[in-house]
Short mmCIF file of C-alpha atoms and ligand atoms in Angstrom, two decimals:
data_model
loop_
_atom_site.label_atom_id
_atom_site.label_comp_id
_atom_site.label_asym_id
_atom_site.label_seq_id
_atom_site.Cartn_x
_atom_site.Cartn_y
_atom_site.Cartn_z
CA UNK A 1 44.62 112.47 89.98
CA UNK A 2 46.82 110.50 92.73
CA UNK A 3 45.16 108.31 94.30
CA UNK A 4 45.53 107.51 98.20
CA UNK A 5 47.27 103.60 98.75
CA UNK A 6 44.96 102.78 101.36
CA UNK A 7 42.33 104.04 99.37
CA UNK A 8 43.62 101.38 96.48
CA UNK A 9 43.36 98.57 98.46
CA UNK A 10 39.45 98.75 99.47
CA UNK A 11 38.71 99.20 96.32
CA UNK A 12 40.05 95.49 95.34
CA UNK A 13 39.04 93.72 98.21
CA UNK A 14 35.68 95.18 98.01
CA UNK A 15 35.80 93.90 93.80
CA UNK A 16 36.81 90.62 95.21
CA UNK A 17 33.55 90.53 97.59
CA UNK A 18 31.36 91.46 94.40
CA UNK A 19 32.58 89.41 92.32
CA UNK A 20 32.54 86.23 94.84
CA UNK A 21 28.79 87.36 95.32
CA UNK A 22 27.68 87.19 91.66
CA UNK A 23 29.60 83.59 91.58
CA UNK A 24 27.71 82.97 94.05
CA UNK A 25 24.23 84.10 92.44
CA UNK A 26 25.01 82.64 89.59
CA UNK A 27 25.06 79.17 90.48
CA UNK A 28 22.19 79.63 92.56
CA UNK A 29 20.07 80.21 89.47
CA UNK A 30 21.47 78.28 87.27
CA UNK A 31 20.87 75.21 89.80
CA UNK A 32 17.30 76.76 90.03
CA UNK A 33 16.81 76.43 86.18
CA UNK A 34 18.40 73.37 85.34
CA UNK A 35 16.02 71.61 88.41
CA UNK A 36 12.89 73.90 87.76
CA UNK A 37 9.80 71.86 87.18
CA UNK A 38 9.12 73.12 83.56
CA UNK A 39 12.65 72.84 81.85
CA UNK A 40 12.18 70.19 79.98
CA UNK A 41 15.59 69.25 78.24
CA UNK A 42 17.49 66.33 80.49
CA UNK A 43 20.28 67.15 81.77
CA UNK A 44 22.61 64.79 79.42
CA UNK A 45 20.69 65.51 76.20
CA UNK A 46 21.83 69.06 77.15
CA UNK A 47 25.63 68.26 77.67
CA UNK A 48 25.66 65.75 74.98
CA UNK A 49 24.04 68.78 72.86
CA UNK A 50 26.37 71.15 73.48
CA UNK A 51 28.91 68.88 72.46
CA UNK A 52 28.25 68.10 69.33
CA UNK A 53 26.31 70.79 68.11
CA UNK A 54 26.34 74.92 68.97
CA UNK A 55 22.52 74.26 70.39
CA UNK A 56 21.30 75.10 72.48
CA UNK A 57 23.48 77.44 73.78
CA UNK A 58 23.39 78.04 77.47
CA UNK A 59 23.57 82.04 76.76
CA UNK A 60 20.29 81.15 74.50
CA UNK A 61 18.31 80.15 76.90
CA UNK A 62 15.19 82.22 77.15
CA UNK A 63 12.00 80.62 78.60
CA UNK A 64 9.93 83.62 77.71
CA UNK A 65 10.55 83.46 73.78
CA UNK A 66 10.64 79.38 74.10
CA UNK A 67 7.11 79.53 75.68
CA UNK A 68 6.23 82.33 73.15
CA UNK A 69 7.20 80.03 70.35
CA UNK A 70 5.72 76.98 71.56
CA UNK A 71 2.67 78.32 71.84
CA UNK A 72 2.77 79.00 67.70
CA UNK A 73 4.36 75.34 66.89
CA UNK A 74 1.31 73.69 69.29
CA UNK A 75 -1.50 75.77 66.66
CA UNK A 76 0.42 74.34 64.03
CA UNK A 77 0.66 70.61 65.59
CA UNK A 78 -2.87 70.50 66.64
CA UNK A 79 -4.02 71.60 63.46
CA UNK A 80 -5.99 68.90 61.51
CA UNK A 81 -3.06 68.74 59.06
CA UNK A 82 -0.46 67.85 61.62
CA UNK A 83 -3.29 65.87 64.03
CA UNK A 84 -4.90 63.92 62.21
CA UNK A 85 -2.21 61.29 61.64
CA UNK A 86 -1.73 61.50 65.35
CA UNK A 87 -5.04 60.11 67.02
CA UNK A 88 -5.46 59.33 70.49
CA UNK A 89 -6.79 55.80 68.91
CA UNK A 90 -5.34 53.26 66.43
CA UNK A 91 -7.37 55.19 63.91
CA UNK A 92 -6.24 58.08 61.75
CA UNK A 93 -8.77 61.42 61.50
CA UNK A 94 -10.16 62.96 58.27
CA UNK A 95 -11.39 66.27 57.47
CA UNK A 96 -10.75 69.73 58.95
CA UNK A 97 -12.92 68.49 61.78
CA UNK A 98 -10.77 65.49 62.88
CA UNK A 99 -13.50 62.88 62.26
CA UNK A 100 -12.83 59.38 62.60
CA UNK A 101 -11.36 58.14 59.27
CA UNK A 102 -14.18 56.75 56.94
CA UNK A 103 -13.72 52.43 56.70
CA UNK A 104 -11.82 52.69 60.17
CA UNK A 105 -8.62 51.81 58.75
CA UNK A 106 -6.48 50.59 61.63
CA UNK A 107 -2.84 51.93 62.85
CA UNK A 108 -1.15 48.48 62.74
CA UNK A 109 2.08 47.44 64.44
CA UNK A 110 4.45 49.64 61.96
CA UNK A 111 1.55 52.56 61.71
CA UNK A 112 1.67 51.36 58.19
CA UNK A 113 -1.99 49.47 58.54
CA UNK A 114 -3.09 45.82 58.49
CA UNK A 115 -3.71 43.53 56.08
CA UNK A 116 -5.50 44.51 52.43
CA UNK A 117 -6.36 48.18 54.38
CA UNK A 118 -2.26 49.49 54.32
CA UNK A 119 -2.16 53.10 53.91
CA UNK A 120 -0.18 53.07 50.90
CA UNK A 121 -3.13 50.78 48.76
CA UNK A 122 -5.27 54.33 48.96
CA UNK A 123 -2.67 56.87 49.48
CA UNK A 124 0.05 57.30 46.75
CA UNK A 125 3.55 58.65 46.53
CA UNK A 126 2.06 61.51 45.72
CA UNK A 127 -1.54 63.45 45.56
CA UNK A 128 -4.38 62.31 43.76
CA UNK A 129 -5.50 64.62 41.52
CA UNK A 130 -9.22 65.92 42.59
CA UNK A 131 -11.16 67.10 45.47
CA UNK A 132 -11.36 65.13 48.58
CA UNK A 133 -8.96 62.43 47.00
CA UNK A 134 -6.66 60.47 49.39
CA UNK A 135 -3.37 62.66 49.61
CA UNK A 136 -0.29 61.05 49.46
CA UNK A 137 3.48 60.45 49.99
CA UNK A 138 5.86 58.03 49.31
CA UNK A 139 6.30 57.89 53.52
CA UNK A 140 2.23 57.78 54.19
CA UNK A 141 1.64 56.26 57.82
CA UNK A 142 0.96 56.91 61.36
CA UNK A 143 3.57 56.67 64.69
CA UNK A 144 3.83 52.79 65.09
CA UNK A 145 2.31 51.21 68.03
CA UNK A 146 5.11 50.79 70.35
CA UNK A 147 5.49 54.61 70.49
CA UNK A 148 1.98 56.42 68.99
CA UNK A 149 3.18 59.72 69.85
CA UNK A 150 -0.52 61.52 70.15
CA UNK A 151 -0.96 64.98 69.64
CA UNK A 152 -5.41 64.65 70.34
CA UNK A 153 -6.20 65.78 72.96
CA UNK A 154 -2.64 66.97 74.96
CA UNK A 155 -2.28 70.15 76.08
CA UNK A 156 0.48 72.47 75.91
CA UNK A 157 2.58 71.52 78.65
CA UNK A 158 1.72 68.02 77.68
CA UNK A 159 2.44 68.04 74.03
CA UNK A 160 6.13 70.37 74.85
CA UNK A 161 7.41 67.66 77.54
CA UNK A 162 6.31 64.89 75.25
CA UNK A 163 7.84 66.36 72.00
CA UNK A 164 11.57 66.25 73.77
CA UNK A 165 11.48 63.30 75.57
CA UNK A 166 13.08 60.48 74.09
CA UNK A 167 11.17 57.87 75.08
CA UNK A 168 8.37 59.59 73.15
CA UNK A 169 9.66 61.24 70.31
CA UNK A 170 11.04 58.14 68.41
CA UNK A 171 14.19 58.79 70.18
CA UNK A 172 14.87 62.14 68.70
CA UNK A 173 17.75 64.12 70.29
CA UNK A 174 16.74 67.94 70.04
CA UNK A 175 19.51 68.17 66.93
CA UNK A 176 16.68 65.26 65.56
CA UNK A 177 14.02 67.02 66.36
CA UNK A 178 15.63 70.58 64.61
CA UNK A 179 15.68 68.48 61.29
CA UNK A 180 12.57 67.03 61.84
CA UNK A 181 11.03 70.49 60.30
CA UNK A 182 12.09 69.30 57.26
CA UNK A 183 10.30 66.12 57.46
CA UNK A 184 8.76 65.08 54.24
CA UNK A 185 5.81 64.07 56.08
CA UNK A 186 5.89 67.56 57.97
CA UNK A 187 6.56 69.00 54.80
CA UNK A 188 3.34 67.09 53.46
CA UNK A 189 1.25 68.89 55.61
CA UNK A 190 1.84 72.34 54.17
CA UNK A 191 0.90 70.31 51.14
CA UNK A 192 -2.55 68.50 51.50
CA UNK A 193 -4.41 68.07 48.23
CA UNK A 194 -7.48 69.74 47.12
CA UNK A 195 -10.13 70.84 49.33
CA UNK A 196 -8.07 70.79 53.07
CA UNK A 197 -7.11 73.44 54.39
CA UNK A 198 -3.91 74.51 55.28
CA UNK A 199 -2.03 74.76 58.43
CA UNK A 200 -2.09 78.14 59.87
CA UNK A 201 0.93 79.63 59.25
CA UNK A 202 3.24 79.19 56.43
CA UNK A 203 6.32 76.47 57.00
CA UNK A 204 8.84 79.30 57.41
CA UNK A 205 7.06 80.69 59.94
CA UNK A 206 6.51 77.42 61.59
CA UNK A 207 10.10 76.38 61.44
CA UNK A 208 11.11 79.72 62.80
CA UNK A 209 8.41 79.20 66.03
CA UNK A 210 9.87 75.65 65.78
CA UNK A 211 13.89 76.26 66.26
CA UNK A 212 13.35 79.07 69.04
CA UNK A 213 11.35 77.23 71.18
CA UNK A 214 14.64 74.67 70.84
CA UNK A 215 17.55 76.59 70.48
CA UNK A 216 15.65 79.13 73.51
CA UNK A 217 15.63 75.96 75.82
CA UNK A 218 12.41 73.69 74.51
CA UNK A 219 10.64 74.95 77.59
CA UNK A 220 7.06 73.94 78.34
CA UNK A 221 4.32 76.42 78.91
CA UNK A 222 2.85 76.10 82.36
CA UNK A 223 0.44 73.04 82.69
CA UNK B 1 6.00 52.58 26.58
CA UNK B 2 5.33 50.72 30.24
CA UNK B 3 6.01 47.76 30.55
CA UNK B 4 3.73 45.34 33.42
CA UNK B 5 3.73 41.61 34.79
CA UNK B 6 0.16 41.30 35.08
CA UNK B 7 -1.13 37.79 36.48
CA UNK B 8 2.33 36.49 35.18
CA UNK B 9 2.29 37.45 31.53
CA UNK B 10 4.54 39.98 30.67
CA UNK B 11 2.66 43.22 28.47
CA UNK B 12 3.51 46.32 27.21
CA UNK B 13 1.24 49.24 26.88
CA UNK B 14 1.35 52.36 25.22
CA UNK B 15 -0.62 54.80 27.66
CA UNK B 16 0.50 58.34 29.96
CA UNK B 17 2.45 57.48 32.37
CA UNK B 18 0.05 58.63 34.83
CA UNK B 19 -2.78 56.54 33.71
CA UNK B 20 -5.00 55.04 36.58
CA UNK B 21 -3.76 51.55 36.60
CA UNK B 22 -7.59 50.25 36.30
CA UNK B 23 -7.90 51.92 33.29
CA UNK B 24 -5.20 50.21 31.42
CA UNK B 25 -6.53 47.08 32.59
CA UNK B 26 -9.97 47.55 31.41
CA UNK B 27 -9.70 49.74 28.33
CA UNK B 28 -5.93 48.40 27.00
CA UNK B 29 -5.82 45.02 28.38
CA UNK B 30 -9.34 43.75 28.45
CA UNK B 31 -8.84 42.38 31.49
CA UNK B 32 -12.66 43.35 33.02
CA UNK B 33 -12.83 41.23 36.37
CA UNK B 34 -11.36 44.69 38.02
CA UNK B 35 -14.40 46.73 37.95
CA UNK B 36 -14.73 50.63 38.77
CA UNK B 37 -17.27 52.22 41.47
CA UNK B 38 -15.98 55.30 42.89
CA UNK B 39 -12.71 56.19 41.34
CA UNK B 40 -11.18 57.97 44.53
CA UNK B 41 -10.37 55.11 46.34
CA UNK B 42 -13.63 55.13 48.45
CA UNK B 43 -15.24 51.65 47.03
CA UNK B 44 -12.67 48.67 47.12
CA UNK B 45 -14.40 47.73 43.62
CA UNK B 46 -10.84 47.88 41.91
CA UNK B 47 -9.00 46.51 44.52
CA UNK B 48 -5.93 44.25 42.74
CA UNK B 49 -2.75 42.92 43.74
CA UNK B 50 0.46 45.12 43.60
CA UNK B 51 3.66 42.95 44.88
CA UNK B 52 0.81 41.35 47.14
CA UNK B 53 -0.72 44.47 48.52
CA UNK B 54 -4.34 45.12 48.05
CA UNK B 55 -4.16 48.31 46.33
CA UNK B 56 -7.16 50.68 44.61
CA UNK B 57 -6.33 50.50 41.04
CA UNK B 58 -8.59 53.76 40.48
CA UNK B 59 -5.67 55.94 42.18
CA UNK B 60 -2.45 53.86 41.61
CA UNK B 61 -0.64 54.89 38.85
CA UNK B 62 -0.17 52.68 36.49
CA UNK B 63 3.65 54.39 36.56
CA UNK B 64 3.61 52.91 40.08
CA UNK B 65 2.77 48.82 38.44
CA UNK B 66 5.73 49.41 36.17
CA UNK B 67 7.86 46.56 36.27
CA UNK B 68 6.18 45.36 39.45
CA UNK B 69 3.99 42.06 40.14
CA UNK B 70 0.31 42.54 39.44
CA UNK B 71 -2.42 40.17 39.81
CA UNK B 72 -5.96 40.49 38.97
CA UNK B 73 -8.86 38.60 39.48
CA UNK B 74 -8.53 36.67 36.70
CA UNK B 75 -5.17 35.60 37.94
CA UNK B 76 -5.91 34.83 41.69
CA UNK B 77 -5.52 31.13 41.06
CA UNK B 78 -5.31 29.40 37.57
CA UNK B 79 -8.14 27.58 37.92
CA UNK B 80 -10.43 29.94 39.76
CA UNK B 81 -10.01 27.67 42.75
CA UNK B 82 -8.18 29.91 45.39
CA UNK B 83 -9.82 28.98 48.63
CA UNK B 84 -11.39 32.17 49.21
CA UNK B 85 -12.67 31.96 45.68
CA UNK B 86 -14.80 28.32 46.39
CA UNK B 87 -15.12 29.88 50.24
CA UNK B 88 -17.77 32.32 47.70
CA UNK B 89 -19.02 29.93 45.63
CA UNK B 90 -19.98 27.40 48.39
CA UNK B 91 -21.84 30.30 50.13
CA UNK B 92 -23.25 31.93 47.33
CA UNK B 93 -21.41 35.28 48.58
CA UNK B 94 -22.64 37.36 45.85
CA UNK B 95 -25.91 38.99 45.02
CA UNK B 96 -25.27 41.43 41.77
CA UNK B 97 -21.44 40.86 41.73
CA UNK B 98 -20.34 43.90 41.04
CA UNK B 99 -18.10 44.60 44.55
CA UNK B 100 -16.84 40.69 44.47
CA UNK B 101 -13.44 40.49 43.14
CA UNK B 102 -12.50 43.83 44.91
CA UNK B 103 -13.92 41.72 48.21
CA UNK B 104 -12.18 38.50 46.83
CA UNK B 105 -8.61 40.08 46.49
CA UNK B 106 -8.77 42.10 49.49
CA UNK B 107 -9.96 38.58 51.52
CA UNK B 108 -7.32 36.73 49.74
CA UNK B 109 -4.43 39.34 51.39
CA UNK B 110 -6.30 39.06 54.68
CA UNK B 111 -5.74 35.05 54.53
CA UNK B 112 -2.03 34.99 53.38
CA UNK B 113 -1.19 37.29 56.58
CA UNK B 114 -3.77 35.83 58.96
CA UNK B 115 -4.36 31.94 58.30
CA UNK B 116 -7.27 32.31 61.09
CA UNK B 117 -8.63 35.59 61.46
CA UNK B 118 -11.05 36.44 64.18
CA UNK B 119 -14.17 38.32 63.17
CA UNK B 120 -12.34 41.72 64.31
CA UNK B 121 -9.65 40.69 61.84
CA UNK B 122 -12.22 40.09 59.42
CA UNK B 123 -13.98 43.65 59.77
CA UNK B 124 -10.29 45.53 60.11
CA UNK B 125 -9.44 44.16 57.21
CA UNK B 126 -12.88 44.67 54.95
CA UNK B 127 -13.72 47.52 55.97
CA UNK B 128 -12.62 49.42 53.23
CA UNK B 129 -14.78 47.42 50.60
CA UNK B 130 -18.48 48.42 50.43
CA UNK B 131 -21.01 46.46 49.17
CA UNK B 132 -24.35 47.64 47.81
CA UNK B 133 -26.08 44.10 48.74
CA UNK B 134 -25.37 44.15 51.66
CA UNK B 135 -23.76 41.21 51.61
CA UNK B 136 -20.87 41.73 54.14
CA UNK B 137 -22.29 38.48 56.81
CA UNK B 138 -21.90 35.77 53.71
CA UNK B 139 -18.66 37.28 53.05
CA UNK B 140 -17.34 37.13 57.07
CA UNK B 141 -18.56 33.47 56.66
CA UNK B 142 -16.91 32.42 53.88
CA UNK B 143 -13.66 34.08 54.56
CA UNK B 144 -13.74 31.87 58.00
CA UNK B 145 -14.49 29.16 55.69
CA UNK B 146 -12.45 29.72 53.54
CA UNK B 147 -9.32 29.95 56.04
CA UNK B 148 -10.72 27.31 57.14
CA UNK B 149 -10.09 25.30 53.65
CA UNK B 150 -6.44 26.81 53.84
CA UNK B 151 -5.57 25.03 56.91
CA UNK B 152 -6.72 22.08 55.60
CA UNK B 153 -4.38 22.89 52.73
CA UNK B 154 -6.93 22.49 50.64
CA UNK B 155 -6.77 25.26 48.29
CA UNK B 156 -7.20 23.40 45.04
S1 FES C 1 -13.18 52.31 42.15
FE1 FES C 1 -11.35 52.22 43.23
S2 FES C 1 -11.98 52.30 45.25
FE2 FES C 1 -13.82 52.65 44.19
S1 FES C 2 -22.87 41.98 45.56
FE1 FES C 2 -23.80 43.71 44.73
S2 FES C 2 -22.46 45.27 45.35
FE2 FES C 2 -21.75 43.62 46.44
#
């Protein structure tokens, strides 16, 4: 079919109007996003991110399955496994109901203990064989004291913002933090010596929940 | 075949490698100052020196002393004389005993890092060694006493 000249010509200009629009839309929200009060990732960490490393992707972003994801890693976090080595005091907790370690054992400027009660004179390289015995690994402490990184108590939103923000997080870019599944002493939890339970979901699924919440933006639930 | 510096001397022992460290000690070496209460590091009774760490002997390894400094109680000082050890003595610290040279060695780490420890230091530090006498104030006292004696280099 012909089609009429003048016809033609509206056609483009009236393309060029659309597309200026979306443009225009599309800054708007992506200004919105980046300076929304929940979006947690800084806006350099981001660049320098994308950089370096394919993650997060901007076309990854996805606040819904972050949030979604988050709200599996904080069960896993906050479970006595994860928490217990990260007290709101200078104490460690015990047990699956986050008591106060028995004989008080302080955190200590390195989170390594003080004086004859280090954690490493109880808690070996490995598991002690037996119920209730201290479990071990060759890395065995708590977060020191300049940064105690506490996971009692914090809420969601809390624990999210906290989690990716350097000056928290033992200066863990979100690349760090990705690894970080793969912690041996995040790896310890899944593997706690007789008689504690576990956390509650296996580590694949955990890592899974872990990496989208990142890679989807390391958004923060709502406070 | 593991070989161990225990309170200098140099031994060899023919045990499994994962052999509780106070066991060697006791039933291979003799060496019975290190006693055992709980066995799951609950007690402090077998506390002994590991590359001057106050470790539980009842859950270290003895894989973990190979080729590594240990001192027992019988090594503390040659003489018997470490400060925290006539700290005891002058105060008559212990009632039965039996707790003492776990509470001796963990005291004697306590002093090296802290020549004047405050009472908080004291119980931060102890806390982990029980004592069926009840004799934790004589012990507080004589481990100010006997940082005291340190200062006053007088440790024998
Ligand atoms: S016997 Fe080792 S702590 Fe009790
Ligand atoms: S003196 Fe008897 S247990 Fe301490």
């Amino acid at each position: 079919m012909k089609q009429h000249p003048e016809y033609g010509t509206r056609t483009s200009a009236l393309m060029k109007i659309i597309t200026t629009l979306s443009v225009f839309i599309f800054l708007v929200t992506a200004v919105t996003t980046v300076y929304s009060g929940d979006y947690v990732i800084s806006k350099s960490t981001e660049t320098r991110l994308t950089d370096s490393v394919p993650v997060p992707l901007k076309a990854e972003r996805d606040s819904v399955a972050s949030v979604q994801a988050f709200s599996k890693v904080y069960k896993v976090l906050m479970s006595p496994r994860c928490m217990n080595c990260h007290p709101a005091g200078d104490v460690p907790l015990q047990g699956d109901d986050s008591h106060l370690h028995t004989m008080l054992p302080q955190r200590g400027v390195d989170g390594k203990g003080v004086y004859s009660m280090k954690c490493g004179n109880c808690h070996q390289p490995e598991n002690t064989p037996g119920l209730n015995t201290p479990p071990g690994n060759p890395e065995w402490h708590l977060p020191p004291a300049r940064m105690k990184m506490i996971f009692q108590g914090r809420t969601p939103h809390q624990l999210a913002k906290q989690l990716v923000n350097r000056k928290q997080n033992g200066d863990k870019s979100l690349e760090k933090l990705l690894e970080h599944a793969d912690d041996t002493l995040v790896l310890a939890g899944w593997h706690p010596g007789e008689g504690r339970t576990l956390p509650p979901m296996s580590h694949a699924e955990f890592k899974k929940a872990w990496t989208t919440w990142i890679v989807k933006g390391a958004y923060a639930p709502n406070p | 075949m593991i070989k161990l510096t225990i309170n200098k001397k140099p031994y060899q022992v023919e045990v499994d490698p994962d052999t509780p460290l106070l066991w060697v000690l006791r039933d291979a070496l003799g060496l019975v100052g290190t006693k055992y209460g709980c066995g799951v590091a609950q007690c402090g009774a077998c506390v002994v020196h590991l590359n001057g760490e106050a470790v539980r002997s009842c859950v270290t390894k003895v894989s973990r002393a190979a080729g590594q400094k240990v001192v027992t109680i019988e090594g503390l000082a040659a003489k018997a004389d470490h400060p925290v050890q006539k700290a005891w003595l002058e105060l008559d610290v212990a009632q039965c005993g039996y707790c003492q040279s776990g509470q001796i060695m963990a005291a004697a780490v306590l002093l090296k890092e802290n020549k004047n420890p405050t009472d908080a230091d004291i119980d931060a530090a102890m806390a982990g060694n029980i004592c069926r006498c009840g004799t934790y104030l004589r012990i507080r006292e004589a481990i100010h006493l006997a940082a005291e004696m340190q200062r006053k280099g007088s440790n024998g």
